[in-house]
CSV table of C-alpha atoms and ligand atoms in Angstrom, one decimal:
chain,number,residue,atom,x,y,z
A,143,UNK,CA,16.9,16.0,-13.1
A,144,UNK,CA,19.8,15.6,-15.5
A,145,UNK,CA,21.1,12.1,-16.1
A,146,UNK,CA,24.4,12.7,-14.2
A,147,UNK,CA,22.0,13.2,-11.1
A,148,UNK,CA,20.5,10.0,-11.4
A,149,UNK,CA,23.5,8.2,-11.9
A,150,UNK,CA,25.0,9.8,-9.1
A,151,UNK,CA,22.1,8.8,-6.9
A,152,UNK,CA,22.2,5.3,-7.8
A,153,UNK,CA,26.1,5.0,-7.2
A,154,UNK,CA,25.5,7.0,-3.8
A,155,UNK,CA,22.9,4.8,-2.4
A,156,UNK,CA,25.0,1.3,-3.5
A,157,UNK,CA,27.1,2.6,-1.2
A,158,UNK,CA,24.4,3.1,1.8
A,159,UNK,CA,23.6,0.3,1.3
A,160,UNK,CA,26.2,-1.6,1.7
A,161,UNK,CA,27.1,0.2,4.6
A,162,UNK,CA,23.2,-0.7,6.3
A,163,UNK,CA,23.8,-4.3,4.9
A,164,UNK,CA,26.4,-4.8,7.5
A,165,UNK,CA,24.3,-3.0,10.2
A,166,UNK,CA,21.8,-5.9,9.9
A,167,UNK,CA,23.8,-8.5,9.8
A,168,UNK,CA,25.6,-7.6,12.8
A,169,UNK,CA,21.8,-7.4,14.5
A,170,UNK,CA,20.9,-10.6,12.5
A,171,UNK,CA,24.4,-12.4,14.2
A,172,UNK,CA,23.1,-11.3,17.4
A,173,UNK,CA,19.2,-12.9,17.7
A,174,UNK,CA,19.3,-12.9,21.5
A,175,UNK,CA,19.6,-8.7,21.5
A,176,UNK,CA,17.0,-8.3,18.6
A,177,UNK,CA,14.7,-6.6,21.0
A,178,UNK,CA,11.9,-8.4,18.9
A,179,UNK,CA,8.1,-7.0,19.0
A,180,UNK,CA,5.0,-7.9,17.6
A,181,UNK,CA,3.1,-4.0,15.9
A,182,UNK,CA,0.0,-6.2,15.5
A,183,UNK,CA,-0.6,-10.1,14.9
A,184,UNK,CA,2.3,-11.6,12.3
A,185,UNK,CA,3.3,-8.3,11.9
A,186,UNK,CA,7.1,-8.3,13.5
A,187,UNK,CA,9.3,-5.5,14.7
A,188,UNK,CA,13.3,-5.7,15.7
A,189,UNK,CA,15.9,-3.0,17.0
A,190,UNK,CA,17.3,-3.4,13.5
A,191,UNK,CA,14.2,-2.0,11.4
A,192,UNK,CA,14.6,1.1,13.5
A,193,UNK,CA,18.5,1.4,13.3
A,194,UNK,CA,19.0,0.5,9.9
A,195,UNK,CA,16.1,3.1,8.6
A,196,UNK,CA,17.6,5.9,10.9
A,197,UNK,CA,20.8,5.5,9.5
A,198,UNK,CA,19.5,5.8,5.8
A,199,UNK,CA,17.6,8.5,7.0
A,200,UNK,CA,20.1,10.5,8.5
A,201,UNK,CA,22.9,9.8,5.6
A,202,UNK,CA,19.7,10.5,2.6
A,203,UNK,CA,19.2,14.1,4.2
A,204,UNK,CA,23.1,15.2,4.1
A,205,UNK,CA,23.4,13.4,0.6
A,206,UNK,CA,20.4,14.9,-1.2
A,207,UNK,CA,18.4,17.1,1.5
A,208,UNK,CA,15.7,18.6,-1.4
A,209,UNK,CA,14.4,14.5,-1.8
A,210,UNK,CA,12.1,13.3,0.9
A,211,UNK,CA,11.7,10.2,2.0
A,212,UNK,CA,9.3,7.7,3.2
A,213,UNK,CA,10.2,4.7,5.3
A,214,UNK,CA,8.2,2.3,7.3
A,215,UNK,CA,9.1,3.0,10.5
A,216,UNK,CA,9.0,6.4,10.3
A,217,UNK,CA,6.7,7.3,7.8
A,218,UNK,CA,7.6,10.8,5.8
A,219,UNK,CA,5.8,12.8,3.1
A,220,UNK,CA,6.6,12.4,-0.7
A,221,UNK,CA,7.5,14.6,-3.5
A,222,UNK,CA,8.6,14.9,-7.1
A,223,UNK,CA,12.0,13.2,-5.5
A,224,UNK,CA,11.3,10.1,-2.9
A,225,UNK,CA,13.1,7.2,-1.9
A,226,UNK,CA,10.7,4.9,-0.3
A,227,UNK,CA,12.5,2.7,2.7
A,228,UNK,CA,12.1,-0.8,4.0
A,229,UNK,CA,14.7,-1.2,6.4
A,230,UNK,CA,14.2,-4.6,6.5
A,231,UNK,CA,11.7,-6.5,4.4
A,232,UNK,CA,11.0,-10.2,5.5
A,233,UNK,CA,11.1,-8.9,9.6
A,234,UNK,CA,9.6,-12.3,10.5
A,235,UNK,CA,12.1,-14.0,8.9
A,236,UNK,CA,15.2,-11.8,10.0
A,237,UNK,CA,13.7,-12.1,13.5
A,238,UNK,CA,13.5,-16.1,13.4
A,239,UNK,CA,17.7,-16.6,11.9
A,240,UNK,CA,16.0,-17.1,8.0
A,241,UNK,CA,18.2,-15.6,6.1
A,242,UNK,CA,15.5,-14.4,3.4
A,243,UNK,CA,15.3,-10.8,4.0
A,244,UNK,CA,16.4,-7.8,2.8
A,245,UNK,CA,17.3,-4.0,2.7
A,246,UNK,CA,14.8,-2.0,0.1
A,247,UNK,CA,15.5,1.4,-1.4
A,248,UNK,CA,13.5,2.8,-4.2
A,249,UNK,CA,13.5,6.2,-6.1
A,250,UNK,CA,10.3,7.7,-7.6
A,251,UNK,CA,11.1,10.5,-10.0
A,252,UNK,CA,7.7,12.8,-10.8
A,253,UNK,CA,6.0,9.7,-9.7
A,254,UNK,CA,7.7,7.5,-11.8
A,255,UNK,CA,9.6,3.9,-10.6
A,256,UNK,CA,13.1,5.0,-11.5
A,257,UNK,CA,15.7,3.6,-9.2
A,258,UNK,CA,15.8,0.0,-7.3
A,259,UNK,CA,18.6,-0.7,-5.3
A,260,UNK,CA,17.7,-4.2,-2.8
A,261,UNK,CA,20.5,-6.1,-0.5
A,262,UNK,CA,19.9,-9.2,1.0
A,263,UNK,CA,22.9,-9.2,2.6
A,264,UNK,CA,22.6,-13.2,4.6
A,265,UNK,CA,22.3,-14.3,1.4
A,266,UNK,CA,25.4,-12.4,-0.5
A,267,UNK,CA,23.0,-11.0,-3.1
A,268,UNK,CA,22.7,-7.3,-4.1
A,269,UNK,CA,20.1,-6.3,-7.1
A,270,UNK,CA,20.5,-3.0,-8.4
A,271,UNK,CA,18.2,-1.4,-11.7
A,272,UNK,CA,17.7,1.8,-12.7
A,273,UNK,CA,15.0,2.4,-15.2
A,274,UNK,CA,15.8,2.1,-18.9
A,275,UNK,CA,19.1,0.7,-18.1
A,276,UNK,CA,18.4,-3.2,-17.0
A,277,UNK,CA,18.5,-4.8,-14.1
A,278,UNK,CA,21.6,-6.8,-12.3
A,279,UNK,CA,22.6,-9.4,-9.5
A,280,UNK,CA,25.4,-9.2,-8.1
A,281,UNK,CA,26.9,-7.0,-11.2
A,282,UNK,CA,25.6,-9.5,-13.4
A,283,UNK,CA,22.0,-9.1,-15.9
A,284,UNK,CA,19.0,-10.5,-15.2
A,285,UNK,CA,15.8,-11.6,-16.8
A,286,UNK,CA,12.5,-13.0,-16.4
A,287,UNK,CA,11.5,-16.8,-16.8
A,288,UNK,CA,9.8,-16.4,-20.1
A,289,UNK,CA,7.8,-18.8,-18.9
A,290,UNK,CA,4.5,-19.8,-20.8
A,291,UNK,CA,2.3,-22.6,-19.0
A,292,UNK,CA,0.7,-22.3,-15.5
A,293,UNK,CA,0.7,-25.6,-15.2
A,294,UNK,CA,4.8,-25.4,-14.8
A,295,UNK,CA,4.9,-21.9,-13.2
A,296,UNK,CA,5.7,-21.2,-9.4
A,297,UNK,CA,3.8,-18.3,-8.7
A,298,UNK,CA,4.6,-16.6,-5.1
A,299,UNK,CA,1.0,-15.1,-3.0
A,300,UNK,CA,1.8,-12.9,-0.6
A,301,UNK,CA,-0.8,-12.6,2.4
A,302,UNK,CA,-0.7,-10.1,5.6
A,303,UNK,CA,-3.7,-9.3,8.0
A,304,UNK,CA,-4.3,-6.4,6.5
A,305,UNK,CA,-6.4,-8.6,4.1
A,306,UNK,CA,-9.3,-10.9,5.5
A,307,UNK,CA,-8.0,-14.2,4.9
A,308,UNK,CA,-11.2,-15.4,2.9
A,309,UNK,CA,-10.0,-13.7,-0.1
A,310,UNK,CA,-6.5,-14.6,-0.2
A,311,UNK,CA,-7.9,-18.3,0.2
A,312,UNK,CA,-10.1,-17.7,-2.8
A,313,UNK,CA,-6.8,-16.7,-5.0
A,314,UNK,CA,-4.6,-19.6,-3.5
A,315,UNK,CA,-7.4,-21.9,-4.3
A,316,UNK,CA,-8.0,-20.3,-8.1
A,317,UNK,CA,-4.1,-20.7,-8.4
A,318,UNK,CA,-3.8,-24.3,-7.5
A,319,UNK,CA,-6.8,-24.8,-9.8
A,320,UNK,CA,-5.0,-23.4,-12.3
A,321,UNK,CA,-2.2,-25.9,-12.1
A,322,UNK,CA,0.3,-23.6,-10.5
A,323,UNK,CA,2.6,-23.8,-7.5
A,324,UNK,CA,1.7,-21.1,-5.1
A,325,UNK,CA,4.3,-20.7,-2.3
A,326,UNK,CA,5.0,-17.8,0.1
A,327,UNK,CA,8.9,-17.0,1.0
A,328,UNK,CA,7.7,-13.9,3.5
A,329,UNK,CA,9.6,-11.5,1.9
A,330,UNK,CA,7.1,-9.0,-0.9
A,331,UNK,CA,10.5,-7.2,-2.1
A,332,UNK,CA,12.9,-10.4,-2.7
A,333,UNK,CA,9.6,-11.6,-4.2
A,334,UNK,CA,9.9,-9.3,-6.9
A,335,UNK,CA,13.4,-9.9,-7.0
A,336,UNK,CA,13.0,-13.6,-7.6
A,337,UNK,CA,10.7,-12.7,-10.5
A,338,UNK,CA,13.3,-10.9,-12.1
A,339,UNK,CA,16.2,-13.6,-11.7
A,340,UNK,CA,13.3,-16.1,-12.7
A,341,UNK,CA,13.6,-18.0,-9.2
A,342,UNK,CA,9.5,-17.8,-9.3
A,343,UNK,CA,7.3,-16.9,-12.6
A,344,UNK,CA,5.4,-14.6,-11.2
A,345,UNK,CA,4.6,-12.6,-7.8
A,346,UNK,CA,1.0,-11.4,-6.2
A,347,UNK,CA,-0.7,-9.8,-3.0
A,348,UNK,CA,-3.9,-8.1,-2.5
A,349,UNK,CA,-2.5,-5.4,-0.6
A,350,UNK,CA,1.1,-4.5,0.2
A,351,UNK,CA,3.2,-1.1,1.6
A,352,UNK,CA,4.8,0.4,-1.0
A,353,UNK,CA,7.8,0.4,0.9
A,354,UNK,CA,7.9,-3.4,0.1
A,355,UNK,CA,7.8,-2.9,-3.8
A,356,UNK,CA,9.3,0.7,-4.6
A,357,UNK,CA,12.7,-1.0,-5.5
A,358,UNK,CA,11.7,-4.8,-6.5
A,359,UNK,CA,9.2,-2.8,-9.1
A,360,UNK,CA,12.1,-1.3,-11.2
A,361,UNK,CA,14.2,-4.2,-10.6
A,362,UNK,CA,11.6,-6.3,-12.0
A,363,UNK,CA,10.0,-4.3,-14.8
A,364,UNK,CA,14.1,-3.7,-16.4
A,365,UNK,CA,14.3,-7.7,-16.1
A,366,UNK,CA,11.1,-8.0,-18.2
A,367,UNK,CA,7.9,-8.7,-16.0
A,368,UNK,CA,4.8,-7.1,-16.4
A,369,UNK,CA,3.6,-5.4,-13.4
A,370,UNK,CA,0.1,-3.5,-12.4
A,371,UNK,CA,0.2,0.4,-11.9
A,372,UNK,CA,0.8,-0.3,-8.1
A,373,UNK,CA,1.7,4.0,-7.7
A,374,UNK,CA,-2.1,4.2,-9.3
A,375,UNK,CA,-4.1,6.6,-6.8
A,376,UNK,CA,-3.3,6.5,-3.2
A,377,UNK,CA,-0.6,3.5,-3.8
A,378,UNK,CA,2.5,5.9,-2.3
A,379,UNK,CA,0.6,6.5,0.8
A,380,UNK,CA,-1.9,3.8,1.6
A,381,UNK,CA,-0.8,0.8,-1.0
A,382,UNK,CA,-2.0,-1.1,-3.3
A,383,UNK,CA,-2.9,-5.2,-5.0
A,384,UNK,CA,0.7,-6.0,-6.8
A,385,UNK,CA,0.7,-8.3,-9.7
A,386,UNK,CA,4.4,-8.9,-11.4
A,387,UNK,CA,5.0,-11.8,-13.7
A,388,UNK,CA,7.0,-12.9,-16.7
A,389,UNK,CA,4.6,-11.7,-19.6
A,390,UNK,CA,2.7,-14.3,-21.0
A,391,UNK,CA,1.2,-15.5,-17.9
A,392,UNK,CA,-0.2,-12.1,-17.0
A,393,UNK,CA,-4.3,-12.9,-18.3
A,394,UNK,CA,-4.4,-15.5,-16.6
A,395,UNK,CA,-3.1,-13.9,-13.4
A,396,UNK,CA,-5.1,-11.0,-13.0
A,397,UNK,CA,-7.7,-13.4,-13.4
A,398,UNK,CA,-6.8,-15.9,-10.9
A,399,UNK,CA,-5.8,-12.5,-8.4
A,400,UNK,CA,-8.7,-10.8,-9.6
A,401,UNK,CA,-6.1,-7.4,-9.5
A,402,UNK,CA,-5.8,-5.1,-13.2
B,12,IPD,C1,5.9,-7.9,4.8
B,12,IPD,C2,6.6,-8.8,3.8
B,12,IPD,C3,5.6,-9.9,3.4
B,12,IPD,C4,4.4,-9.3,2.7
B,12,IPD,C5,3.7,-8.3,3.6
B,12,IPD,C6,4.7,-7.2,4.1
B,12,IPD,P1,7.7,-6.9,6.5
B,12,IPD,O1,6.8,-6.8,5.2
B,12,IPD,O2,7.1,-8.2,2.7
B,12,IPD,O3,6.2,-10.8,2.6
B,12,IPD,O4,3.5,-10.3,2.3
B,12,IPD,O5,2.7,-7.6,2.8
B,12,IPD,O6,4.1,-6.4,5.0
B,12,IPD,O7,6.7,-6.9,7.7
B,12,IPD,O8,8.5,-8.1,6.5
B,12,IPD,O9,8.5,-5.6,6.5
B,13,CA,CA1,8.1,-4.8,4.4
């Protein structure tokens, strides 16, 4: 792919993106008709996840109809040219009037982490990184905390079902031993995102979709964290432990997580 068509895939998606940012918010203005159901305990679905990830869908395939694409609604297959979807990241938020969620597109080129385009639109905040090129908030750099001592860090832990809860205990207990403050905002994408505009020092989970780190992992790595090989293996398709943090504090994380 030449550079032109990357560029012109990142410019084309700011733009569907924008557009989807204002089909959630109308949803998220409208809680009563959020047609909210549960796919399994804490694990939230609303008319909005569907609608917003159809209409990405739908405008992806006319735009660029050779890349495939993988949401998490709908699932999909993957290729040398994804983009990997979260329609909305932070559903149990979204479906609760908490304004901390957000729209997730990524771009995987031969595999590789290459475009990161994230809206979090209640919030009037749009990240945008392509690889090798840096990473932006609202048009404006961003970069890690730089931060150097657990003792002062604010590291976020993600947790789901999907892990038994003994373990994630285990690293929430290592991480307060550690002198850290652990916290969990419930979105795994703006998670990443607030390790790159150093809001947190660092973000980890045991498991997560990569749906809900294809885009936060570009935007993250071009503001300067360190971050595991989450597309390692069977990460596309079945996920993976994340670890992202400003770089000094990485040994000690992967030890406290126990993730490489
Ligand atoms: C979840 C959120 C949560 C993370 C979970 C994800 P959803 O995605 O990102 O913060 O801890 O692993 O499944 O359900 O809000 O799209
Ligand atoms: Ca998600």
């Amino acid at each position: 792919m030449t550079p032109a068509e990357l560029e012109l895939r990142r410019y084309a998606v700011q733009g569907l993106v924008a557009e989807a940012a204002h089909l959630a918010l109308d949803y998220f203005g409208k809680q009563e008709s959020l047609g909210v159901t549960m796919k399994g305990a804490q694990d939230w679905l609303t008319v909005a996840d569907g609608a917003v990830e159809g209409f990405l869908r739908q405008r992806l395939a006319v735009l660029f109809p050779s890349d495939t694409v993988i949401g998490e609604e709908g699932g999909g297959a993957t290729s040398d040219t994804v983009w990997i979807i979260d329609p909305i990241d932070g559903t149990s938020n979204f479906a609760r009037g908490d304004r901390n969620w957000c729209i997730s597109i990524g771009f995987l080129l031969n595999r590789v982490p290459t475009i990161g385009i994230v809206a979090a639109p209640a919030l009037d905040e749009l990240y945008v990184a392509q690889r090798g090129k840096g990473a932006t908030l609202n048009g404006q750099p961003i970069a890690v905390s730089g931060a150097e001592d657990l003792k002062r860090a604010c590291v976020e832990l993600g947790w789901s079902t999907r892990i038994p809860f003994e373990r994630y205990l285990t690293v929430l207990q290592r991480g307060y031993a550690a002198g850290c403050s652990v916290k969990r905002s419930g979105s795994g994408t703006l998670g990443l995102c607030h390790v790159a505009n150093g809001r947190t020092d660092a973000y980890a989970e045991l498991h997560i979709n990569a749906w809900d780190v294809a885009a936060g992992i570009v935007i993250a790595s071009e503001a300067g964290a360190s971050i595991n090989d989450f597309f390692a293996g069977d990460g596309i398709s079945k996920g993976n432990p994340i670890l992202c943090s400003t770089p000094a504090l990485i040994p000690q994380l992967r030890e406290i997580a126990g993730i490489s």
